[in-house]
Coordinates of N, CA and C in Angstrom, one line a residue:
M20 N 142.9 -49.6 102.1 CA 141.6 -50.1 101.8 C 141.5 -50.8 100.5
K21 N 142.2 -50.2 99.5 CA 142.2 -50.9 98.2 C 142.8 -52.2 98.2
K22 N 143.9 -52.3 99.0 CA 144.6 -53.6 99.1 C 143.7 -54.7 99.7
Q23 N 143.0 -54.2 100.8 CA 142.1 -55.2 101.4 C 141.0 -55.6 100.5
T24 N 140.5 -54.7 99.7 CA 139.4 -55.0 98.7 C 139.9 -56.0 97.7
L25 N 141.1 -55.7 97.2 CA 141.8 -56.6 96.2 C 142.0 -58.0 96.8
L26 N 142.5 -58.0 98.0 CA 142.8 -59.3 98.7 C 141.5 -60.1 98.9
H27 N 140.4 -59.4 99.3 CA 139.1 -60.0 99.5 C 138.6 -60.6 98.1
T28 N 138.8 -59.8 97.1 CA 138.4 -60.3 95.7 C 139.1 -61.5 95.3
L29 N 140.5 -61.5 95.5 CA 141.3 -62.6 95.1 C 140.9 -63.9 95.9
K30 N 140.6 -63.7 97.2 CA 140.2 -64.9 98.0 C 138.9 -65.4 97.5
G31 N 138.0 -64.5 97.2 CA 136.7 -65.0 96.7 C 136.8 -65.7 95.4
T32 N 137.7 -65.2 94.5 CA 138.0 -65.9 93.2 C 138.6 -67.3 93.4
I33 N 139.6 -67.4 94.3 CA 140.2 -68.6 94.6 C 139.2 -69.6 95.1
L34 N 138.4 -69.2 96.0 CA 137.4 -70.1 96.6 C 136.4 -70.6 95.6
A35 N 136.0 -69.7 94.7 CA 135.1 -70.1 93.6 C 135.7 -71.1 92.7
L36 N 137.0 -70.9 92.3 CA 137.7 -71.8 91.5 C 137.9 -73.2 92.1
T37 N 138.2 -73.1 93.4 CA 138.3 -74.4 94.2 C 137.0 -75.2 94.2
L38 N 135.9 -74.5 94.5 CA 134.6 -75.2 94.5 C 134.3 -75.7 93.1
A39 N 134.6 -75.0 92.1 CA 134.3 -75.4 90.7 C 135.1 -76.7 90.4
L40 N 136.4 -76.6 90.8 CA 137.3 -77.8 90.5 C 136.8 -79.0 91.3
F41 N 136.4 -78.8 92.5 CA 135.9 -79.9 93.3 C 134.6 -80.5 92.7
T42 N 133.7 -79.6 92.2 CA 132.5 -80.1 91.6 C 132.8 -80.9 90.4
F43 N 133.7 -80.4 89.5 CA 134.0 -81.1 88.3 C 134.7 -82.4 88.6
T44 N 135.6 -82.5 89.6 CA 136.2 -83.7 89.9 C 135.2 -84.7 90.4
A45 N 134.3 -84.3 91.3 CA 133.3 -85.2 91.8 C 132.4 -85.8 90.7
A46 N 132.1 -84.9 89.8 CA 131.2 -85.3 88.7 C 131.9 -86.3 87.8
S47 N 133.2 -86.1 87.5 CA 133.9 -86.9 86.6 C 134.3 -88.3 87.2
A48 N 134.2 -88.3 88.6 CA 134.6 -89.6 89.3 C 133.3 -90.1 89.9
Q49 N 132.1 -89.9 89.3 CA 130.9 -90.3 89.9 C 130.8 -91.8 90.0
V50 N 130.4 -92.3 91.1 CA 130.3 -93.8 91.3 C 129.0 -94.2 90.7
I51 N 129.2 -95.2 89.8 CA 128.0 -95.8 89.1 C 127.3 -96.8 90.0
K52 N 126.0 -96.5 90.2 CA 125.2 -97.4 91.0 C 123.9 -97.9 90.3
N53 N 123.8 -97.5 89.0 CA 122.7 -98.0 88.2 C 123.1 -99.1 87.3
V54 N 122.2 -100.2 87.3 CA 122.5 -101.3 86.4 C 121.2 -101.7 85.7
V55 N 121.3 -101.8 84.4 CA 120.1 -102.2 83.5 C 120.4 -103.6 82.9
L56 N 119.5 -104.5 83.2 CA 119.7 -105.9 82.8 C 118.8 -106.3 81.6
V57 N 119.4 -106.9 80.6 CA 118.6 -107.3 79.4 C 118.7 -108.8 79.2
H58 N 117.5 -109.4 79.1 CA 117.5 -110.9 78.9 C 117.6 -111.2 77.4
G59 N 117.8 -112.5 77.2 CA 117.9 -113.0 75.8 C 116.7 -113.8 75.3
A60 N 116.9 -114.6 74.3 CA 115.9 -115.4 73.7 C 115.6 -116.6 74.7
F61 N 114.4 -117.1 74.5 CA 113.9 -118.3 75.3 C 114.0 -118.1 76.8
A62 N 113.7 -116.8 77.2 CA 113.8 -116.4 78.6 C 113.0 -115.2 78.8
D63 N 112.9 -114.7 80.0 CA 112.3 -113.4 80.3 C 113.0 -112.8 81.5
G64 N 112.6 -111.7 81.9 CA 113.3 -110.9 83.0 C 113.4 -111.6 84.3
S65 N 112.5 -112.5 84.6 CA 112.4 -113.2 85.9 C 113.7 -113.9 86.2
G66 N 114.4 -114.4 85.2 CA 115.7 -115.1 85.4 C 116.7 -114.3 86.1
Y67 N 116.6 -113.0 86.1 CA 117.6 -112.1 86.7 C 117.4 -111.9 88.2
K68 N 116.4 -112.6 88.8 CA 116.1 -112.3 90.2 C 117.4 -112.5 91.1
G69 N 118.2 -113.6 90.9 CA 119.3 -113.8 91.7 C 120.4 -112.7 91.6
V70 N 120.6 -112.2 90.3 CA 121.6 -111.1 90.1 C 121.0 -109.9 90.7
Y71 N 119.7 -109.6 90.5 CA 119.1 -108.4 91.1 C 119.3 -108.4 92.6
E72 N 119.1 -109.5 93.3 CA 119.2 -109.5 94.7 C 120.7 -109.3 95.2
A73 N 121.6 -109.9 94.4 CA 123.0 -109.8 94.7 C 123.5 -108.3 94.6
L74 N 123.0 -107.7 93.5 CA 123.4 -106.3 93.3 C 122.7 -105.3 94.2
T75 N 121.4 -105.5 94.5 CA 120.7 -104.5 95.4 C 121.3 -104.6 96.8
K76 N 121.7 -105.8 97.2 CA 122.4 -105.9 98.6 C 123.6 -105.1 98.7
Q77 N 124.2 -104.8 97.5 CA 125.5 -104.0 97.5 C 125.2 -102.5 97.2
G78 N 123.9 -102.2 97.2 CA 123.5 -100.8 97.1 C 123.3 -100.3 95.6
Y79 N 123.2 -101.2 94.7 CA 122.9 -100.9 93.3 C 121.4 -100.7 93.0
H80 N 121.1 -99.8 92.1 CA 119.7 -99.7 91.7 C 119.6 -100.4 90.4
V81 N 118.8 -101.4 90.3 CA 118.7 -102.4 89.2 C 117.4 -102.3 88.5
T82 N 117.4 -102.2 87.2 CA 116.2 -102.3 86.3 C 116.3 -103.5 85.4
V83 N 115.3 -104.3 85.3 CA 115.3 -105.4 84.5 C 114.3 -105.1 83.3
V84 N 114.9 -105.2 82.1 CA 114.1 -104.9 80.9 C 113.3 -106.2 80.5
Q85 N 112.0 -106.0 80.1 CA 111.3 -107.1 79.6 C 111.2 -106.9 78.1
N86 N 112.1 -107.6 77.4 CA 112.1 -107.5 75.9 C 110.9 -108.1 75.3
P87 N 110.3 -107.4 74.3 CA 109.2 -108.0 73.5 C 109.7 -109.2 72.6
L88 N 111.0 -109.2 72.3 CA 111.6 -110.2 71.4 C 110.9 -110.3 70.1
T89 N 110.3 -109.2 69.6 CA 109.7 -109.2 68.3 C 110.6 -108.7 67.2
S90 N 111.6 -107.9 67.6 CA 112.6 -107.5 66.6 C 113.7 -106.8 67.3
L91 N 114.9 -106.6 66.7 CA 116.0 -105.9 67.3 C 115.6 -104.5 67.6
E92 N 114.9 -103.9 66.7 CA 114.4 -102.5 66.9 C 113.5 -102.4 68.2
D93 N 112.6 -103.3 68.3 CA 111.7 -103.2 69.4 C 112.4 -103.5 70.8
D94 N 113.3 -104.4 70.8 CA 114.1 -104.7 72.0 C 115.0 -103.5 72.4
V95 N 115.6 -102.9 71.4 CA 116.4 -101.7 71.6 C 115.6 -100.6 72.2
T96 N 114.4 -100.4 71.6 CA 113.5 -99.4 72.1 C 113.1 -99.6 73.6
A97 N 112.8 -100.8 73.9 CA 112.5 -101.2 75.3 C 113.6 -100.9 76.3
T98 N 114.8 -101.2 75.8 CA 116.0 -101.0 76.6 C 116.3 -99.5 76.8
K99 N 116.2 -98.7 75.7 CA 116.4 -97.3 75.8 C 115.4 -96.6 76.7
L100 N 114.2 -97.1 76.8 CA 113.2 -96.5 77.7 C 113.6 -96.7 79.1
A101 N 114.2 -97.9 79.4 CA 114.7 -98.2 80.8 C 115.9 -97.3 81.1
L102 N 116.7 -97.0 80.1 CA 117.9 -96.2 80.3 C 117.5 -94.7 80.5
D103 N 116.5 -94.3 79.7 CA 116.0 -92.9 79.9 C 115.6 -92.6 81.3
A104 N 115.1 -93.7 82.0 CA 114.5 -93.5 83.4 C 115.6 -93.5 84.5
Q105 N 116.9 -93.8 84.1 CA 117.9 -93.8 85.1 C 118.3 -92.4 85.5
D106 N 118.7 -92.2 86.8 CA 119.0 -90.9 87.3 C 120.5 -90.5 87.1
G107 N 121.2 -91.3 86.4 CA 122.6 -91.1 86.1 C 123.2 -92.2 85.2
P108 N 124.5 -92.2 85.2 CA 125.2 -93.3 84.3 C 124.9 -94.7 84.8
A109 N 124.9 -95.6 83.9 CA 124.5 -97.0 84.2 C 125.4 -98.0 83.5
I110 N 125.5 -99.2 84.1 CA 126.1 -100.3 83.4 C 124.9 -101.1 82.7
L111 N 125.1 -101.4 81.4 CA 124.1 -102.1 80.7 C 124.6 -103.5 80.4
A112 N 123.9 -104.5 80.9 CA 124.3 -105.9 80.8 C 123.3 -106.7 80.0
G113 N 123.8 -107.6 79.2 CA 122.9 -108.4 78.4 C 123.3 -109.9 78.3
H114 N 122.3 -110.8 78.3 CA 122.6 -112.2 78.2 C 122.2 -112.7 76.8
S115 N 123.0 -113.5 76.2 CA 122.7 -114.3 75.0 C 122.3 -113.3 73.9
W116 N 121.0 -113.4 73.4 CA 120.5 -112.5 72.4 C 120.6 -111.0 72.9
G117 N 120.5 -110.9 74.2 CA 120.5 -109.6 74.8 C 121.9 -108.9 74.5
G118 N 122.9 -109.6 74.2 CA 124.2 -109.0 73.8 C 124.0 -108.2 72.5
V119 N 123.2 -108.7 71.6 CA 123.0 -107.9 70.4 C 122.2 -106.6 70.7
V120 N 121.3 -106.7 71.6 CA 120.5 -105.6 72.0 C 121.3 -104.5 72.7
I121 N 122.2 -104.9 73.6 CA 123.0 -103.9 74.3 C 124.1 -103.3 73.3
T122 N 124.5 -104.1 72.3 CA 125.5 -103.6 71.4 C 124.9 -102.4 70.6
E123 N 123.6 -102.5 70.3 CA 122.9 -101.4 69.6 C 122.4 -100.3 70.6
A124 N 121.8 -100.7 71.7 CA 121.3 -99.7 72.7 C 122.3 -99.1 73.5
G125 N 123.5 -99.7 73.6 CA 124.6 -99.2 74.4 C 125.2 -97.8 74.0
N126 N 124.7 -97.3 72.9 CA 125.1 -96.0 72.5 C 124.4 -94.9 73.2
H127 N 123.4 -95.3 74.0 CA 122.6 -94.3 74.8 C 123.6 -93.5 75.7
P128 N 123.4 -92.2 75.8 CA 124.3 -91.4 76.6 C 124.5 -91.8 78.0
K129 N 123.5 -92.5 78.6 CA 123.6 -92.8 80.0 C 124.4 -94.1 80.2
V130 N 124.8 -94.8 79.2 CA 125.5 -96.1 79.3 C 127.0 -95.8 79.5
A131 N 127.6 -96.2 80.6 CA 129.0 -96.0 80.9 C 129.8 -97.2 80.6
G132 N 129.2 -98.4 80.6 CA 130.0 -99.6 80.3 C 129.0 -100.7 79.9
L133 N 129.5 -101.8 79.3 CA 128.7 -102.9 78.8 C 129.2 -104.2 79.4
V134 N 128.3 -105.1 79.8 CA 128.7 -106.4 80.3 C 127.9 -107.4 79.4
Y135 N 128.7 -108.3 78.8 CA 128.1 -109.4 78.0 C 128.2 -110.7 78.8
I136 N 127.0 -111.3 79.0 CA 126.9 -112.5 79.8 C 126.6 -113.7 78.9
A137 N 127.6 -114.4 78.5 CA 127.4 -115.5 77.6 C 126.6 -115.0 76.4
A138 N 127.0 -113.9 75.8 CA 126.2 -113.2 74.9 C 126.9 -113.0 73.5
F139 N 126.0 -112.8 72.6 CA 126.5 -112.4 71.2 C 127.0 -111.0 71.3
Q140 N 128.1 -110.7 70.5 CA 128.7 -109.4 70.5 C 129.1 -109.0 69.0
P141 N 128.1 -108.8 68.2 CA 128.4 -108.5 66.8 C 129.0 -107.2 66.6
D142 N 129.7 -107.1 65.4 CA 130.2 -105.8 65.0 C 129.2 -105.2 64.0
N143 N 129.5 -104.0 63.5 CA 128.6 -103.3 62.5 C 128.4 -104.3 61.3
N144 N 127.1 -104.3 60.9 CA 126.6 -105.1 59.8 C 126.7 -106.6 60.0
E145 N 126.9 -107.0 61.3 CA 126.9 -108.5 61.6 C 125.6 -108.8 62.3
T146 N 125.3 -110.1 62.3 CA 124.1 -110.6 62.9 C 124.5 -111.7 64.0
A147 N 123.5 -112.0 64.8 CA 123.7 -113.1 65.8 C 123.9 -114.4 65.0
L148 N 123.1 -114.6 64.0 CA 123.2 -115.9 63.2 C 124.5 -116.1 62.6
K149 N 125.1 -115.0 62.2 CA 126.5 -115.1 61.5 C 127.4 -115.7 62.5
W150 N 127.4 -115.3 63.8 CA 128.3 -115.8 64.8 C 127.9 -117.2 65.3
F151 N 126.6 -117.4 65.4 CA 126.1 -118.7 65.8 C 126.6 -119.8 64.9
Q152 N 126.8 -119.5 63.6 CA 127.2 -120.5 62.6 C 128.7 -120.7 62.5
T153 N 129.5 -120.0 63.3 CA 130.9 -120.1 63.2 C 131.5 -121.3 63.9
A154 N 130.6 -122.1 64.6 CA 131.1 -123.3 65.2 C 129.9 -124.3 65.3
P155 N 130.1 -125.6 65.2 CA 129.0 -126.5 65.2 C 128.3 -126.5 66.5
P156 N 127.0 -126.6 66.5 CA 126.2 -126.6 67.7 C 126.5 -127.9 68.5
A157 N 126.4 -127.8 69.8 CA 126.5 -129.0 70.7 C 125.3 -129.9 70.5
P158 N 125.5 -131.2 70.7 CA 124.4 -132.1 70.5 C 123.1 -131.8 71.4
E159 N 123.4 -131.1 72.5 CA 122.3 -130.7 73.5 C 121.5 -129.5 73.0
N160 N 122.1 -128.8 72.0 CA 121.5 -127.5 71.6 C 120.1 -127.8 71.0
G161 N 119.1 -127.1 71.4 CA 117.7 -127.4 71.0 C 117.0 -126.2 70.2
V162 N 117.8 -125.3 69.6 CA 117.2 -124.2 68.9 C 116.5 -124.8 67.6
L163 N 115.2 -124.6 67.5 CA 114.5 -125.1 66.3 C 114.4 -124.1 65.2
P164 N 114.1 -124.5 64.0 CA 113.8 -123.6 62.9 C 112.5 -122.8 63.2
A165 N 112.4 -121.6 62.6 CA 111.2 -120.8 62.8 C 110.0 -121.5 62.4
D166 N 108.9 -121.3 63.1 CA 107.6 -121.9 62.7 C 106.9 -121.0 61.6
D167 N 105.7 -121.4 61.3 CA 105.0 -120.6 60.2 C 104.6 -119.2 60.6
K168 N 104.8 -118.8 61.9 CA 104.6 -117.5 62.3 C 105.9 -116.7 62.5
G169 N 107.0 -117.4 62.1 CA 108.3 -116.7 62.3 C 108.9 -116.8 63.6
I170 N 108.3 -117.6 64.5 CA 108.8 -117.7 65.9 C 109.7 -118.9 66.1
V171 N 110.8 -118.6 66.8 CA 111.8 -119.7 67.0 C 111.6 -120.2 68.5
Y172 N 111.5 -121.5 68.6 CA 111.4 -122.1 69.9 C 112.6 -123.0 70.2
Y173 N 112.7 -123.3 71.5 CA 113.8 -124.2 71.9 C 113.1 -125.6 72.2
D174 N 113.7 -126.6 71.6 CA 113.1 -128.0 71.8 C 112.9 -128.3 73.3
K175 N 111.7 -128.5 73.7 CA 111.4 -128.8 75.1 C 112.2 -129.9 75.7
A176 N 112.4 -131.0 74.9 CA 113.1 -132.1 75.3 C 114.6 -131.8 75.6
K177 N 115.1 -130.8 75.0 CA 116.5 -130.4 75.1 C 116.8 -129.2 76.0
F178 N 115.7 -128.6 76.4 CA 115.8 -127.3 77.1 C 116.7 -127.4 78.3
H179 N 116.4 -128.4 79.2 CA 117.2 -128.4 80.4 C 118.7 -128.7 80.2
A180 N 119.0 -129.7 79.4 CA 120.4 -130.0 79.1 C 121.1 -128.9 78.2
G181 N 120.4 -128.4 77.3 CA 121.0 -127.4 76.3 C 121.0 -126.0 76.8
F182 N 120.1 -125.6 77.6 CA 120.0 -124.2 78.0 C 120.4 -123.9 79.4
C183 N 120.1 -124.8 80.3 CA 120.3 -124.5 81.7 C 120.6 -125.8 82.5
G184 N 121.6 -126.5 82.0 CA 121.9 -127.8 82.6 C 122.4 -127.8 84.1
D185 N 122.7 -126.7 84.6 CA 123.2 -126.7 86.0 C 122.1 -126.1 87.0
V186 N 120.9 -126.1 86.6 CA 119.8 -125.7 87.5 C 118.9 -127.0 87.7
S187 N 118.0 -126.9 88.7 CA 117.2 -128.1 88.9 C 116.2 -128.3 87.8
K188 N 115.7 -129.6 87.7 CA 114.7 -129.9 86.7 C 113.5 -129.1 86.9
E189 N 113.1 -128.8 88.2 CA 111.9 -128.0 88.4 C 112.1 -126.5 88.0
E190 N 113.3 -126.0 88.2 CA 113.5 -124.6 87.8 C 113.6 -124.5 86.3
A191 N 114.2 -125.5 85.6 CA 114.2 -125.5 84.2 C 112.8 -125.6 83.6
A192 N 111.9 -126.3 84.2 CA 110.5 -126.4 83.8 C 109.9 -125.1 83.8
F193 N 110.1 -124.3 84.9 CA 109.5 -123.0 85.0 C 110.1 -122.0 84.0
M194 N 111.4 -122.1 83.8 CA 112.0 -121.3 82.8 C 111.5 -121.5 81.4
Y195 N 111.2 -122.8 81.1 CA 110.7 -123.1 79.8 C 109.2 -122.5 79.6
A196 N 108.5 -122.7 80.7 CA 107.1 -122.2 80.7 C 107.0 -120.7 80.6
S197 N 108.0 -120.0 81.2 CA 107.9 -118.5 81.3 C 108.6 -117.8 80.2
Q198 N 109.2 -118.5 79.2 CA 110.0 -117.8 78.2 C 109.1 -117.0 77.3
G199 N 109.7 -115.9 76.7 CA 108.9 -115.1 75.7 C 109.0 -115.8 74.3
A200 N 108.1 -115.4 73.4 CA 108.1 -115.8 72.0 C 109.1 -115.0 71.3
F201 N 110.1 -115.7 70.7 CA 111.2 -115.1 70.1 C 111.1 -115.2 68.6
Y202 N 111.0 -114.0 67.9 CA 110.9 -114.0 66.5 C 112.2 -114.1 65.8
G203 N 112.2 -115.1 64.8 CA 113.5 -115.4 64.2 C 114.2 -114.3 63.4
K204 N 113.4 -113.3 63.0 CA 114.0 -112.1 62.3 C 115.0 -111.4 63.2
C205 N 114.9 -111.6 64.5 CA 115.9 -111.0 65.4 C 117.3 -111.5 65.1
F206 N 117.4 -112.8 64.9 CA 118.7 -113.5 64.6 C 119.4 -112.9 63.4
V207 N 118.6 -112.4 62.4 CA 119.2 -112.0 61.1 C 119.2 -110.5 61.0
S208 N 119.0 -109.8 62.1 CA 119.0 -108.3 62.0 C 120.4 -107.8 62.3
P209 N 121.0 -107.1 61.4 CA 122.4 -106.6 61.6 C 122.5 -105.4 62.6
V210 N 123.6 -105.3 63.3 CA 123.9 -104.2 64.1 C 124.3 -103.0 63.2
T211 N 123.9 -101.8 63.6 CA 124.3 -100.7 62.8 C 125.4 -99.8 63.4
D212 N 125.5 -99.8 64.7 CA 126.6 -99.0 65.4 C 127.0 -99.7 66.7
A213 N 128.0 -100.5 66.6 CA 128.4 -101.4 67.8 C 128.9 -100.5 68.9
A214 N 128.2 -100.5 70.0 CA 128.6 -99.7 71.2 C 129.9 -100.1 71.8
W215 N 130.3 -101.3 71.7 CA 131.6 -101.8 72.3 C 132.8 -101.1 71.6
R216 N 132.5 -100.5 70.4 CA 133.6 -99.8 69.8 C 133.9 -98.4 70.4
H217 N 132.9 -98.0 71.2 CA 133.0 -96.6 71.8 C 133.0 -96.7 73.4
K218 N 132.6 -97.8 74.0 CA 132.5 -97.8 75.4 C 133.2 -99.1 76.0
P219 N 133.7 -99.0 77.2 CA 134.4 -100.2 77.8 C 133.4 -101.4 77.9
A220 N 134.0 -102.6 77.6 CA 133.2 -103.8 77.6 C 133.8 -104.9 78.4
F221 N 132.9 -105.6 79.1 CA 133.3 -106.7 80.0 C 132.5 -107.9 79.5
G222 N 133.1 -109.1 79.6 CA 132.4 -110.3 79.1 C 132.6 -111.5 80.0
I223 N 131.5 -112.3 80.1 CA 131.5 -113.5 80.8 C 131.3 -114.7 79.9
I224 N 132.3 -115.6 79.9 CA 132.2 -116.8 79.1 C 131.7 -117.9 80.0
A225 N 130.6 -118.5 79.6 CA 130.1 -119.7 80.3 C 130.8 -120.9 79.8
T226 N 131.6 -121.5 80.6 CA 132.5 -122.6 80.0 C 131.8 -123.9 79.7
E227 N 130.6 -124.1 80.2 CA 129.8 -125.3 79.9 C 128.6 -125.0 79.0
D228 N 128.7 -123.9 78.3 CA 127.5 -123.4 77.5 C 127.3 -124.4 76.3
K229 N 126.0 -124.9 76.2 CA 125.6 -125.8 75.1 C 124.7 -125.0 74.1
S230 N 124.5 -123.8 74.3 CA 123.6 -123.0 73.4 C 124.5 -122.1 72.5
I231 N 125.4 -121.4 73.1 CA 126.4 -120.6 72.3 C 127.8 -121.2 72.7
N232 N 128.4 -121.8 71.8 CA 129.7 -122.5 72.0 C 130.7 -121.5 72.7
P233 N 131.3 -121.9 73.8 CA 132.2 -121.0 74.5 C 133.3 -120.5 73.6
D234 N 133.7 -121.2 72.6 CA 134.8 -120.7 71.7 C 134.2 -119.5 70.8
I235 N 132.9 -119.5 70.5 CA 132.4 -118.4 69.8 C 132.4 -117.2 70.7
Q236 N 132.1 -117.3 72.0 CA 132.2 -116.2 73.0 C 133.6 -115.7 73.0
R237 N 134.6 -116.7 73.1 CA 136.0 -116.2 73.2 C 136.4 -115.5 72.0
N238 N 136.0 -115.9 70.8 CA 136.4 -115.2 69.6 C 135.9 -113.8 69.5
M239 N 134.6 -113.7 69.9 CA 134.0 -112.4 69.8 C 134.7 -111.4 70.8
Y240 N 134.9 -111.9 72.0 CA 135.4 -111.0 73.0 C 136.9 -110.7 72.8
K241 N 137.6 -111.6 72.2 CA 139.0 -111.4 71.9 C 139.1 -110.3 70.8
R242 N 138.3 -110.3 69.8 CA 138.3 -109.3 68.7 C 138.1 -107.9 69.3
S243 N 137.2 -107.8 70.2 CA 136.8 -106.5 70.7 C 137.6 -106.0 71.9
N244 N 138.6 -106.8 72.3 CA 139.4 -106.5 73.5 C 138.5 -106.3 74.8
T245 N 137.5 -107.1 74.8 CA 136.6 -107.2 76.0 C 137.4 -107.8 77.2
K246 N 137.2 -107.2 78.4 CA 137.8 -107.8 79.6 C 137.0 -109.0 80.0
V247 N 137.6 -110.2 80.0 CA 136.9 -111.5 80.1 C 137.0 -112.1 81.5
T248 N 135.9 -112.7 81.9 CA 135.9 -113.6 83.1 C 135.2 -114.9 82.7
E249 N 135.9 -116.0 82.9 CA 135.3 -117.3 82.7 C 134.7 -117.8 83.9
I250 N 133.4 -118.3 83.8 CA 132.7 -118.9 84.9 C 132.2 -120.3 84.5
K251 N 132.4 -121.2 85.3 CA 131.9 -122.6 85.0 C 130.4 -122.6 85.2
G252 N 129.7 -122.7 84.1 CA 128.3 -122.7 84.2 C 127.7 -122.9 82.8
S253 N 126.4 -123.1 82.8 CA 125.6 -123.4 81.6 C 125.3 -122.0 80.9
H254 N 124.6 -122.1 79.8 CA 124.2 -120.9 79.1 C 123.5 -119.9 80.0
A255 N 122.7 -120.5 80.9 CA 122.0 -119.7 81.9 C 122.8 -119.4 83.2
V256 N 124.0 -119.1 83.0 CA 125.0 -118.9 84.1 C 124.5 -117.7 85.0
Y257 N 123.7 -116.8 84.5 CA 123.2 -115.7 85.3 C 122.2 -116.2 86.3
I258 N 121.6 -117.4 86.0 CA 120.6 -118.0 87.0 C 121.4 -118.9 87.9
S259 N 122.3 -119.7 87.4 CA 122.9 -120.7 88.2 C 124.1 -120.1 89.0
Q260 N 124.7 -119.0 88.6 CA 125.8 -118.4 89.3 C 125.6 -116.9 89.4
P261 N 124.5 -116.5 90.1 CA 124.1 -115.1 90.1 C 125.1 -114.2 90.8
Q262 N 125.7 -114.7 91.9 CA 126.7 -113.9 92.6 C 127.9 -113.6 91.8
K263 N 128.4 -114.6 91.1 CA 129.6 -114.5 90.2 C 129.3 -113.5 89.1
V264 N 128.1 -113.6 88.5 CA 127.8 -112.7 87.5 C 127.6 -111.2 88.0
A265 N 127.0 -111.1 89.2 CA 126.9 -109.8 89.8 C 128.3 -109.2 90.1
N266 N 129.2 -110.1 90.5 CA 130.6 -109.6 90.8 C 131.2 -109.0 89.6
V267 N 131.0 -109.5 88.4 CA 131.6 -109.0 87.2 C 130.9 -107.6 86.9
I268 N 129.6 -107.5 87.1 CA 128.9 -106.3 86.9 C 129.5 -105.2 87.8
I269 N 129.7 -105.6 89.1 CA 130.2 -104.6 90.1 C 131.6 -104.2 89.7
E270 N 132.4 -105.2 89.2 CA 133.8 -104.9 88.8 C 133.7 -103.8 87.6
A271 N 132.8 -104.0 86.7 CA 132.6 -103.1 85.6 C 132.3 -101.7 86.1
A272 N 131.3 -101.7 87.0 CA 130.9 -100.4 87.5 C 132.0 -99.6 88.2
K273 N 132.8 -100.4 89.0 CA 133.9 -99.7 89.7 C 135.0 -99.3 88.7
A274 N 135.2 -100.1 87.6 CA 136.3 -99.8 86.7 C 136.0 -98.5 85.9
V275 N 134.7 -98.4 85.5 CA 134.4 -97.2 84.7 C 134.2 -96.0 85.6
S276 N 134.0 -96.2 86.9 CA 133.9 -95.1 87.9 C 135.3 -94.6 88.3
G277 N 136.3 -95.4 87.9 CA 137.7 -95.1 88.3 C 137.9 -95.4 89.8
K278 N 137.2 -96.4 90.3 CA 137.3 -96.8 91.7 C 138.2 -98.0 91.9

């Protein structure tokens, strides 16, 4: 009887250990299905519609942050609120100025990986402006000096060619009309704790970018050992090539999930 009791106890212990190991393995290999998208300057969240549709068709849960564009701190706060609402780990992706935002907000515990879409990727104590000034701007670039309210606008006459040269004239007109007011102090706000130093990073270089010189993107991503994908597209590559951008985000999600 004692032997049977001991055997029963051992079987129960083995079963419990097996279940615990299975649960731990499943948790550690959790498939990431949450994506949080952060827009940049001279834009708003509506530009992510194509990426949103491509990702949701593949079963991803997508949240688009509407940045106030009033300061780095405010944009990071808005992004963290979106991350707080996720039901598990997420990929955090940012375009242009949004790269600075995800570099700071990416330290959130729910962020499993970062995707930079033709985006700034500063290090600690660096600003977007510091990197913007490392190469001469393209003739098409239309970023204007801050006005008397501290707001930076994009020259309307240059917006189509400089920001989104590979979309239609009509779509460019809507993008210009729907952009948020971007406060210049954002450009000179330094990063305090660069998330790409702690978490895996993936980057998209827009090879026809007239707003952020592609060589600037290459230099930032090379320094950080970011896994790079080059896509032929304008600065607004996430609008003109949404499926290709979504594919990089999916690749990132699978890579950090171990799939």
